[in-house]
CSV table of C-alpha atoms in Angstrom, one decimal:
chain,number,residue,atom,x,y,z
V,1,MET,CA,7.3,-10.2,82.2
V,2,LYS,CA,5.1,-12.3,84.4
V,3,ASP,CA,2.4,-11.8,82.9
V,4,ILE,CA,3.8,-11.9,79.1
V,5,ILE,CA,4.5,-15.7,80.5
V,6,LEU,CA,0.8,-16.0,82.2
V,7,LEU,CA,-0.3,-14.7,78.8
V,8,LEU,CA,1.7,-17.3,76.7
V,9,LEU,CA,0.6,-19.9,78.4
V,10,ARG,CA,-2.8,-19.6,78.4
V,11,GLU,CA,-3.5,-18.8,74.8
V,12,TYR,CA,-0.4,-21.4,73.2
V,13,GLY,CA,-0.6,-23.9,75.7
V,14,GLU,CA,1.7,-26.8,76.4
V,15,ARG,CA,2.8,-26.7,73.4
V,16,ILE,CA,4.9,-23.6,73.7
V,17,SER,CA,7.2,-26.0,76.2
V,18,SER,CA,8.1,-28.3,73.7
V,19,SER,CA,8.1,-26.9,70.3
V,20,MET,CA,9.7,-23.4,69.1
V,21,ILE,CA,5.4,-22.2,67.9
V,22,LYS,CA,4.3,-18.9,65.4
V,23,ILE,CA,2.6,-15.7,68.6
V,24,ASP,CA,1.3,-13.4,67.0
V,25,LEU,CA,3.3,-10.5,68.0
V,26,THR,CA,0.0,-7.9,67.1
V,27,LYS,CA,-2.5,-10.0,69.4
V,28,ILE,CA,-0.3,-10.0,72.1
V,29,LYS,CA,0.7,-6.0,72.4
V,30,LYS,CA,-3.6,-5.5,72.3
V,31,LEU,CA,-4.4,-7.6,74.7
V,32,LEU,CA,-1.2,-6.2,77.4
V,33,ASN,CA,-1.4,-2.9,76.0
V,34,LEU,CA,2.4,-3.0,75.6
V,35,SER,CA,4.1,-0.6,72.6
V,36,GLU,CA,5.8,-3.4,70.6
V,37,SER,CA,9.5,-1.4,71.8
V,38,GLN,CA,8.1,-3.1,75.3
V,39,ILE,CA,7.6,-6.2,73.7
V,40,GLU,CA,10.5,-7.2,72.2
V,41,GLU,CA,12.1,-5.5,74.6
V,42,ASN,CA,10.6,-8.6,77.6
V,43,PHE,CA,11.1,-11.5,75.1
V,44,ASN,CA,15.0,-10.5,74.1
V,45,LEU,CA,15.4,-10.5,78.5
V,46,LEU,CA,13.4,-13.4,78.8
V,47,SER,CA,15.6,-15.3,76.4
V,48,TYR,CA,18.7,-13.9,77.8
V,49,ILE,CA,18.0,-15.3,81.2
V,50,GLY,CA,16.6,-18.5,79.3
V,51,ILE,CA,13.4,-18.5,80.1
V,52,LEU,CA,12.2,-18.7,76.2
V,53,GLU,CA,13.5,-19.2,73.4
V,54,TYR,CA,13.5,-16.1,70.9
V,55,ASP,CA,13.5,-15.4,67.2
V,56,LYS,CA,12.7,-12.1,66.5
V,57,PRO,CA,10.4,-11.7,63.3
V,58,SER,CA,12.9,-10.8,60.0
V,59,ALA,CA,12.0,-6.8,57.8
V,60,PHE,CA,12.8,-9.3,54.8
V,61,SER,CA,9.9,-11.8,52.9
V,62,ASN,CA,11.5,-15.3,54.6
V,63,VAL,CA,10.4,-19.1,53.1
V,64,GLN,CA,9.1,-21.9,55.8
V,65,LEU,CA,10.2,-25.3,54.0
V,66,ILE,CA,7.6,-27.3,55.1
V,67,THR,CA,9.2,-30.9,54.4
V,68,ASP,CA,11.6,-32.0,55.7
V,69,ARG,CA,15.3,-30.5,53.9
V,70,VAL,CA,16.5,-32.5,50.8
V,71,ASP,CA,20.3,-33.9,51.5
V,72,SER,CA,21.8,-32.7,48.4
V,73,ARG,CA,22.9,-36.2,47.3
V,74,TYR,CA,19.5,-37.2,47.1
V,75,LEU,CA,17.8,-34.1,44.9
V,76,GLN,CA,16.6,-34.2,42.1
V,77,VAL,CA,15.1,-31.7,39.6
V,78,ASP,CA,13.9,-32.4,37.1
V,79,ALA,CA,15.1,-29.6,34.2
V,80,LYS,CA,13.2,-30.9,31.2
V,81,LYS,CA,9.8,-29.8,33.8
V,82,LEU,CA,11.7,-26.9,34.4
V,83,GLU,CA,11.9,-25.5,31.2
V,84,LYS,CA,8.5,-26.6,30.0
V,85,THR,CA,6.7,-25.4,33.3
V,86,LYS,CA,9.0,-21.7,31.9
V,87,LEU,CA,7.9,-21.8,28.2
V,88,HIS,CA,4.9,-22.3,28.7
V,89,ARG,CA,4.5,-19.6,30.9
V,90,GLN,CA,6.5,-17.2,29.0
V,91,LYS,CA,4.0,-17.7,26.2
V,92,ARG,CA,0.8,-16.9,28.0
V,93,LEU,CA,2.6,-13.8,28.7
V,94,GLU,CA,3.0,-13.7,25.4
V,95,LYS,CA,-0.3,-13.9,24.1
V,96,VAL,CA,-1.6,-11.4,27.7
V,97,VAL,CA,0.5,-9.1,25.1
V,98,GLU,CA,-1.0,-9.8,22.1
V,99,TYR,CA,-4.4,-9.4,23.7
V,100,ALA,CA,-3.9,-6.4,24.4
V,101,ASP,CA,-1.7,-5.2,20.6
V,102,THR,CA,-4.3,-7.1,18.5
V,103,THR,CA,-7.1,-4.6,16.6
V,104,ASN,CA,-9.2,-7.6,15.3
V,105,CYS,CA,-12.0,-8.5,17.8
V,106,ARG,CA,-11.1,-8.8,21.9
V,107,PHE,CA,-13.8,-11.9,22.3
V,108,LYS,CA,-12.1,-13.4,18.8
V,109,PHE,CA,-8.6,-13.3,20.0
V,110,ILE,CA,-9.9,-15.1,23.0
V,111,LEU,CA,-12.4,-18.1,21.7
V,112,ASP,CA,-8.8,-18.9,19.6
V,113,TYR,CA,-6.5,-18.9,22.4
V,114,PHE,CA,-8.8,-21.5,23.4
V,115,GLY,CA,-9.0,-23.7,20.0
V,116,GLU,CA,-12.2,-22.3,18.9
V,117,ASN,CA,-11.6,-21.8,15.7
V,118,VAL,CA,-14.5,-19.1,14.6
V,119,LYS,CA,-13.8,-17.1,11.1
V,120,TYR,CA,-14.9,-13.9,10.5
V,121,TYR,CA,-16.3,-13.6,14.2
V,122,ARG,CA,-17.1,-9.9,16.0
V,123,CYS,CA,-18.8,-9.5,18.8
V,124,GLY,CA,-19.7,-6.2,19.1
V,125,LYS,CA,-18.9,-5.4,21.8
V,126,CYS,CA,-15.5,-4.7,22.5
V,127,ASP,CA,-13.3,-1.5,21.8
V,128,ASN,CA,-11.8,-3.2,18.5
V,129,CYS,CA,-15.8,-3.6,17.4
V,130,LEU,CA,-16.8,-0.8,17.7
V,131,ASN,CA,-14.2,1.6,16.5
V,132,LYS,CA,-16.5,3.3,13.7
V,133,LYS,CA,-13.6,2.5,11.8
V,134,HIS,CA,-13.0,-1.2,10.9
V,135,ASN,CA,-10.4,-2.4,8.6
V,136,SER,CA,-9.9,-6.3,8.5
V,137,GLU,CA,-5.7,-8.2,8.9
V,138,PRO,CA,-5.7,-8.0,4.1
V,139,MET,CA,-6.5,-4.5,4.4
V,140,ILE,CA,-3.3,-3.6,7.4
V,141,ASN,CA,-1.7,-5.8,5.9
V,142,TYR,CA,-1.7,-4.5,2.4
V,143,LEU,CA,-1.3,-0.4,4.1
V,144,GLU,CA,2.2,-2.1,6.2
V,145,GLU,CA,3.6,-3.2,2.9
V,146,ILE,CA,3.2,0.0,1.4
V,147,ILE,CA,4.0,2.2,4.0
V,148,ILE,CA,7.5,-0.3,4.2
V,149,LYS,CA,7.7,-0.1,0.2
V,150,THR,CA,8.1,3.4,-0.1
V,151,LEU,CA,10.0,3.9,3.3
V,152,HIS,CA,12.8,1.9,1.1
V,153,GLU,CA,12.1,3.7,-2.3
V,154,ASN,CA,12.8,6.5,-0.3
V,155,LYS,CA,16.3,5.8,1.3
V,156,ARG,CA,14.4,4.2,4.6
V,157,SER,CA,13.3,7.3,5.6
V,158,LEU,CA,10.7,9.9,5.3
V,159,LYS,CA,8.9,12.3,6.8
V,160,VAL,CA,5.9,12.0,9.0
V,161,ASN,CA,3.7,14.2,7.5
V,162,ARG,CA,4.5,13.5,3.7
V,163,LEU,CA,3.7,10.0,4.4
V,164,TYR,CA,-0.6,10.1,3.6
V,165,PRO,CA,-0.4,12.8,0.7
V,166,VAL,CA,1.7,10.5,-1.2
V,167,LEU,CA,0.1,7.8,-0.8
V,168,SER,CA,-3.4,9.1,-1.4
V,169,GLY,CA,-1.8,10.9,-4.5
V,170,LYS,CA,-2.5,14.5,-3.0
V,171,SER,CA,1.2,15.5,-2.8
V,172,LYS,CA,1.9,18.4,-5.4
V,173,ALA,CA,5.4,18.1,-5.4
V,174,VAL,CA,7.6,16.9,-7.8
V,175,THR,CA,9.4,14.8,-6.2
V,176,ALA,CA,5.7,12.9,-5.1
V,177,ARG,CA,5.0,11.2,-8.1
V,178,SER,CA,8.4,9.2,-8.7
V,179,PHE,CA,7.1,6.6,-5.8
V,180,THR,CA,5.8,3.9,-7.5
V,181,THR,CA,3.9,3.9,-4.4
V,182,PHE,CA,2.2,7.4,-5.0
V,183,GLY,CA,-1.3,7.5,-5.5
V,184,THR,CA,-2.0,4.1,-4.3
V,185,CYS,CA,-4.2,4.6,-1.7
V,186,ALA,CA,-6.7,7.0,-2.6
V,187,HIS,CA,-10.0,5.0,-2.0
V,188,TYR,CA,-8.0,4.9,2.1
V,189,SER,CA,-8.6,7.3,4.8
V,190,LYS,CA,-5.7,8.6,6.6
V,191,GLN,CA,-7.2,7.3,8.8
V,192,ASP,CA,-6.9,3.6,7.2
V,193,VAL,CA,-3.1,4.6,6.7
V,194,GLN,CA,-2.9,6.0,10.7
V,195,GLN,CA,-3.6,2.5,12.1
V,196,ALA,CA,-1.4,0.6,9.3
V,197,LEU,CA,1.0,2.9,10.3
V,198,ASP,CA,0.4,3.0,14.2
V,199,ARG,CA,1.2,-1.3,14.5
V,200,LEU,CA,4.2,-1.2,12.1
V,201,LEU,CA,5.4,1.6,15.5
V,202,THR,CA,4.4,-1.6,17.4
V,203,GLN,CA,5.4,-4.1,15.8
V,204,LYS,CA,9.1,-2.2,15.9
V,205,LYS,CA,9.4,-2.1,12.1
V,206,VAL,CA,10.1,1.4,11.9
V,207,PHE,CA,10.6,4.7,14.5
V,208,ILE,CA,10.0,7.5,14.2
V,209,LYS,CA,13.3,10.6,15.5
V,210,SER,CA,12.3,14.2,14.9
V,211,ASP,CA,8.9,13.9,13.0
V,212,LEU,CA,11.3,11.3,10.3
V,213,LEU,CA,9.6,8.1,9.7
V,214,PHE,CA,12.2,5.7,9.5
V,215,LEU,CA,12.7,1.8,8.3
V,216,ASN,CA,14.7,-1.0,10.8
V,217,GLU,CA,15.9,-4.2,9.5
V,218,ASN,CA,12.9,-5.5,11.2
V,219,GLY,CA,10.3,-4.0,8.9
V,220,LEU,CA,12.7,-4.6,5.9
V,221,SER,CA,12.9,-8.5,6.2
V,222,THR,CA,9.4,-9.0,6.4
V,223,LEU,CA,9.0,-6.9,2.9
V,224,THR,CA,7.7,-8.6,-0.1
V,225,ASP,CA,7.6,-5.8,-2.4
V,226,PHE,CA,11.6,-5.7,-2.4
V,227,PHE,CA,12.5,-4.5,-5.9
V,228,GLU,CA,11.0,-1.6,-7.6
V,229,GLU,CA,7.9,-2.5,-9.7
V,230,VAL,CA,7.9,0.0,-13.1
V,231,GLU,CA,5.2,-0.9,-16.0
V,232,THR,CA,6.6,-3.1,-18.4
V,233,GLU,CA,6.3,-6.2,-18.4
V,234,ASP,CA,9.8,-7.1,-18.5
V,235,SER,CA,10.3,-5.9,-15.3
V,236,LEU,CA,7.6,-7.5,-13.2
V,237,ASN,CA,9.0,-10.4,-14.8
V,238,GLY,CA,12.3,-9.7,-13.0
V,239,TYR,CA,10.8,-9.2,-9.7
V,240,GLU,CA,9.5,-12.4,-10.0
V,241,SER,CA,11.4,-13.5,-10.6
V,242,ASN,CA,14.0,-12.0,-8.2
V,243,LEU,CA,11.5,-13.2,-5.3
V,244,ILE,CA,11.1,-16.5,-6.3
V,245,LEU,CA,15.3,-16.7,-6.4
V,246,PHE,CA,15.3,-14.4,-3.2
V,247,ASN,CA,13.1,-17.3,-1.2
V,248,GLU,CA,14.7,-20.1,-2.4
V,249,LEU,CA,18.4,-18.6,-1.0
V,250,ARG,CA,16.9,-18.3,2.3
V,251,ALA,CA,15.9,-21.4,2.5
V,252,GLN,CA,19.0,-22.6,1.8
V,253,ARG,CA,20.5,-20.3,4.3
V,254,LYS,CA,17.6,-21.7,7.3
V,255,LEU,CA,19.3,-25.4,5.5
V,256,ALA,CA,23.3,-23.6,7.2
V,257,SER,CA,21.6,-21.9,9.9
V,258,THR,CA,20.4,-25.3,11.2
V,259,LYS,CA,23.7,-26.6,10.4
V,260,TYR,CA,26.2,-24.2,11.5
V,261,LEU,CA,23.9,-23.6,15.3
V,262,GLN,CA,23.8,-20.5,14.0
V,263,PRO,CA,21.2,-17.4,13.7
V,264,ALA,CA,20.0,-16.9,9.9
V,265,ASN,CA,21.4,-13.4,9.7
V,266,LEU,CA,24.9,-14.3,11.2
V,267,ILE,CA,25.5,-16.9,7.7
V,268,CYS,CA,24.5,-14.2,5.4
V,269,SER,CA,22.1,-11.0,6.0
V,270,ASP,CA,18.8,-10.4,4.3
V,271,SER,CA,20.4,-7.4,1.9
V,272,ILE,CA,23.7,-9.0,0.7
V,273,LEU,CA,20.4,-12.0,0.0
V,274,ARG,CA,18.7,-9.4,-2.3
V,275,GLU,CA,21.9,-8.2,-3.9
V,276,ILE,CA,22.4,-11.6,-4.6
V,277,ALA,CA,18.6,-12.1,-5.9
V,278,GLU,CA,18.8,-9.2,-8.6
V,279,LYS,CA,22.6,-10.1,-9.9
V,280,LYS,CA,22.2,-13.4,-9.7
V,281,PRO,CA,26.2,-14.3,-9.6
V,282,ASP,CA,27.4,-18.5,-11.5
V,283,THR,CA,30.6,-17.6,-10.4
V,284,PRO,CA,32.5,-17.6,-7.2
V,285,SER,CA,34.5,-14.1,-8.4
V,286,LYS,CA,31.4,-12.6,-9.3
V,287,LEU,CA,29.9,-13.7,-5.8
V,288,PHE,CA,33.1,-12.5,-4.4
V,289,ASP,CA,31.7,-9.0,-6.3
V,290,ILE,CA,29.0,-8.9,-4.7
V,291,LYS,CA,29.1,-6.4,-1.9
V,292,GLY,CA,29.9,-7.5,1.6
V,293,PHE,CA,30.3,-10.7,1.1
V,294,SER,CA,32.8,-12.3,2.5
V,295,GLN,CA,35.5,-16.2,2.6
V,296,ARG,CA,33.1,-16.7,5.6
V,297,MET,CA,29.5,-17.2,4.3
V,298,PHE,CA,31.0,-18.3,0.9
V,299,ASN,CA,32.8,-21.0,3.3
V,300,LYS,CA,29.2,-22.1,4.7
V,301,VAL,CA,26.3,-21.7,2.4
V,302,GLY,CA,29.2,-19.5,-1.4
V,303,GLU,CA,28.7,-23.3,-2.8
V,304,ASP,CA,25.2,-24.1,-2.2
V,305,PHE,CA,23.7,-20.9,-3.6
V,306,LEU,CA,25.8,-21.3,-6.5
V,307,PHE,CA,24.5,-24.2,-7.9
V,308,VAL,CA,20.7,-22.9,-6.6
V,309,ILE,CA,21.4,-19.9,-8.8
V,310,LYS,CA,22.6,-22.4,-11.7
V,311,GLU,CA,19.8,-24.2,-11.4
V,312,PHE,CA,16.9,-21.3,-11.3
V,313,LEU,CA,19.1,-19.3,-14.1
V,314,LYS,CA,18.4,-22.9,-16.2
V,315,MET,CA,14.8,-22.7,-15.2
V,316,SER,CA,14.3,-19.7,-16.1
V,317,GLU,CA,15.6,-20.3,-19.5
V,318,ASN,CA,13.8,-23.4,-20.5
V,319,GLN,CA,10.5,-21.3,-19.3
V,320,LYS,CA,10.4,-18.3,-21.6
V,321,ILE,CA,6.8,-17.9,-23.0
V,322,PRO,CA,7.6,-15.4,-25.7
V,323,ASN,CA,5.0,-13.1,-27.1
V,324,LYS,CA,3.0,-12.7,-23.9
V,325,LYS,CA,0.7,-10.4,-23.8
V,326,SER,CA,1.1,-7.7,-21.5
V,327,VAL,CA,-0.9,-7.0,-18.9
V,328,PRO,CA,-3.0,-3.1,-18.7
V,329,LYS,CA,-1.4,-1.5,-16.6
V,330,ASP,CA,-4.7,-0.7,-14.2
V,331,LEU,CA,-5.0,-4.1,-13.3
V,332,THR,CA,-1.3,-4.5,-12.0
V,333,GLN,CA,-2.6,-3.9,-8.1
V,334,THR,CA,-5.7,-6.6,-8.7
V,335,ILE,CA,-2.2,-9.2,-10.3
V,336,SER,CA,-0.3,-8.5,-7.3
V,337,LEU,CA,-2.6,-9.0,-4.9
V,338,ILE,CA,-3.8,-12.7,-6.7
V,339,ASN,CA,0.1,-13.4,-6.8
V,340,LYS,CA,0.0,-12.3,-2.9
V,341,GLY,CA,-2.9,-15.3,-2.5
V,342,TYR,CA,-5.2,-13.0,-1.1
V,343,ARG,CA,-9.3,-14.3,-1.3
V,344,LEU,CA,-11.6,-12.4,-3.7
V,345,GLU,CA,-13.9,-10.5,-0.6
V,346,ASP,CA,-9.9,-9.7,0.6
V,347,ILE,CA,-8.7,-8.1,-3.3
V,348,ALA,CA,-12.4,-5.9,-2.8
V,349,ASN,CA,-12.6,-4.8,1.2
V,350,ILE,CA,-8.4,-3.6,-0.1
V,351,MET,CA,-9.4,-1.9,-3.6
V,352,LYS,CA,-12.9,-0.8,-1.6
V,353,LEU,CA,-14.9,-2.4,-5.0
V,354,PRO,CA,-17.7,-4.6,-5.8
V,355,VAL,CA,-16.7,-7.7,-5.4
V,356,SER,CA,-18.6,-8.3,-8.7
V,357,LEU,CA,-16.0,-5.6,-10.2
V,358,VAL,CA,-12.8,-7.4,-9.2
V,359,SER,CA,-14.9,-10.6,-10.1
V,360,LEU,CA,-14.2,-8.4,-13.6
V,361,GLN,CA,-11.4,-7.2,-13.0
V,362,ILE,CA,-9.9,-11.0,-13.0
V,363,GLU,CA,-11.5,-12.2,-15.0
V,364,SER,CA,-9.4,-9.0,-17.9
V,365,ILE,CA,-6.4,-11.1,-16.5
V,366,ILE,CA,-7.3,-14.1,-17.1
V,367,GLU,CA,-7.7,-13.4,-20.7
V,368,TYR,CA,-3.9,-12.0,-20.4
V,369,GLN,CA,-2.3,-14.1,-18.6
V,370,PRO,CA,-4.3,-18.0,-18.7
V,371,ASP,CA,-1.1,-19.4,-16.4
V,372,ILE,CA,-1.7,-17.1,-13.7
V,373,VAL,CA,-2.8,-18.9,-10.4
V,374,ILE,CA,-6.0,-18.0,-9.1
V,375,GLU,CA,-7.2,-21.4,-6.6
V,376,LYS,CA,-6.2,-19.0,-3.0
V,377,LEU,CA,-8.9,-17.0,-5.0
V,378,PHE,CA,-11.7,-19.4,-3.1
V,379,ASP,CA,-11.7,-21.2,-0.1
V,380,THR,CA,-11.1,-24.9,-0.4
V,381,LYS,CA,-14.3,-25.9,0.0
V,382,GLU,CA,-15.9,-23.6,-2.1
V,383,LEU,CA,-12.9,-24.7,-5.3
V,384,ARG,CA,-13.9,-28.2,-4.4
V,385,GLN,CA,-17.2,-27.7,-5.2
V,386,ILE,CA,-17.2,-25.7,-8.5
V,387,LEU,CA,-14.4,-27.4,-9.4
V,388,ASP,CA,-17.0,-30.6,-9.8
V,389,LYS,CA,-19.6,-29.3,-11.0
V,390,LEU,CA,-17.0,-27.8,-14.1
V,391,ASN,CA,-15.3,-31.2,-14.5
V,392,THR,CA,-19.0,-33.5,-14.2
V,393,SER,CA,-21.4,-31.7,-16.1
V,394,ASN,CA,-22.2,-29.0,-19.3
V,395,LEU,CA,-24.6,-26.7,-17.1
V,396,ASP,CA,-24.6,-22.7,-17.8
V,397,ILE,CA,-23.6,-20.2,-15.0
V,398,LYS,CA,-27.5,-19.8,-14.1
V,399,GLU,CA,-28.3,-23.5,-14.2
V,400,LEU,CA,-24.4,-23.7,-11.8
V,401,LYS,CA,-25.8,-21.5,-9.4
V,402,ALA,CA,-29.0,-23.0,-8.8
V,403,GLU,CA,-26.7,-26.6,-8.4
V,404,LEU,CA,-24.5,-24.9,-5.8
V,405,PRO,CA,-24.8,-23.4,-2.4
V,406,HIS,CA,-25.9,-20.4,-1.9
V,407,ASN,CA,-22.8,-19.2,-0.3
V,408,ILE,CA,-20.9,-19.3,-3.6
V,409,SER,CA,-21.5,-15.8,-5.5
V,410,TYR,CA,-21.8,-15.4,-9.1
V,411,ALA,CA,-18.5,-13.9,-9.2
V,412,LYS,CA,-16.1,-16.9,-8.1
V,413,ILE,CA,-18.3,-19.3,-10.7
V,414,ARG,CA,-17.8,-16.8,-12.9
V,415,ILE,CA,-14.1,-16.3,-12.7
V,416,MET,CA,-14.3,-20.9,-12.4
V,417,LEU,CA,-15.4,-20.3,-16.2
V,418,THR,CA,-13.7,-17.7,-17.8
V,419,LYS,CA,-10.4,-20.8,-16.3
V,420,LYS,CA,-11.7,-23.0,-17.6
V,421,ARG,CA,-12.2,-21.4,-20.9
V,422,LEU,CA,-9.1,-20.5,-21.5
V,423,SER,CA,-7.4,-23.0,-20.4
V,424,GLU,CA,-8.8,-25.2,-22.8
V,425,GLU,CA,-7.9,-22.8,-25.5
V,426,ASN,CA,-4.3,-23.0,-24.7
């Protein structure tokens, strides 16, 4: 014990006699050549006889306050700041997950995170850029939609090994031809489809069980083309009509969700909304005929839904166009992509065709449907530059190309010239 007391005085001086100090047991053990248990025994004995006060180290993590404890009466907690800090750190964690899951250039992801908007940037060094088969975001989105639509048509499930044969059109099964998506991905490789499927699995929009691929509600809610497409003009218009009404009903449901402070799907599920959009009930009794629609739903959104449906039916009746030209069957995919707002380059990428050939298809579509909206095919700045030239001059296509910036192709100029000519004729 004498050796321990002398060592403490030599190492820590007079401070040890006036206040509690933290000592290094490992150092003391080494200097005195004693075991840990012997040191513990000596300290406990010195504490027992009153020579020193010894607090045994805890085996658990502990916190040491560096300032005086605040009286609870004066304690102030900034709840808003704590919540803000929590949300900020949660978002940062989510970004880490997004970075791990992204199929785009990883360095571009980092640049976007720090506020640098570098469209179409690729570093050429990360694993995604070095991947031999690098697919664009619009292409992956398109393939995801095709996969979801295929599962939806087959009662939300399909054998995994049947998916690519159906989409590529290589399946010899008679039932495969009943899919509206049969052969729509003939120009895509199996790896392309697999990449889109992998992302759907990561996003938990589909899942695999016992070699079967299933579509869940999360995947179904993202489906744009949720109505069966056929090749006649009336059914195509019906599909578009249903989709527009569906989105209007969803907007009305969102208002009710905010009003009643309840999740939107609790107010009325997407599956019920789809049936309402398809059947378009215009009376309370017809609305109650919709499977799953209850009195509780009617109390919250019933009258609003009926008003939206009636206004929609009235507007649709007023906008009917008789004797409209039918659209060639081989252009329906291009029309679908135009209506979804894809840019010209993205459509060419998705269809794996030259931009010049796609532009010729679009010109044909404009011939059949002069009222089709094509503005989203162009970058906003490019569209403004082309329109400015078309509205202020009567130049031919070569003269327009010479006057416009070099990045604006002949294909884009031809599309706008066709649109302008047919708009003037009609």
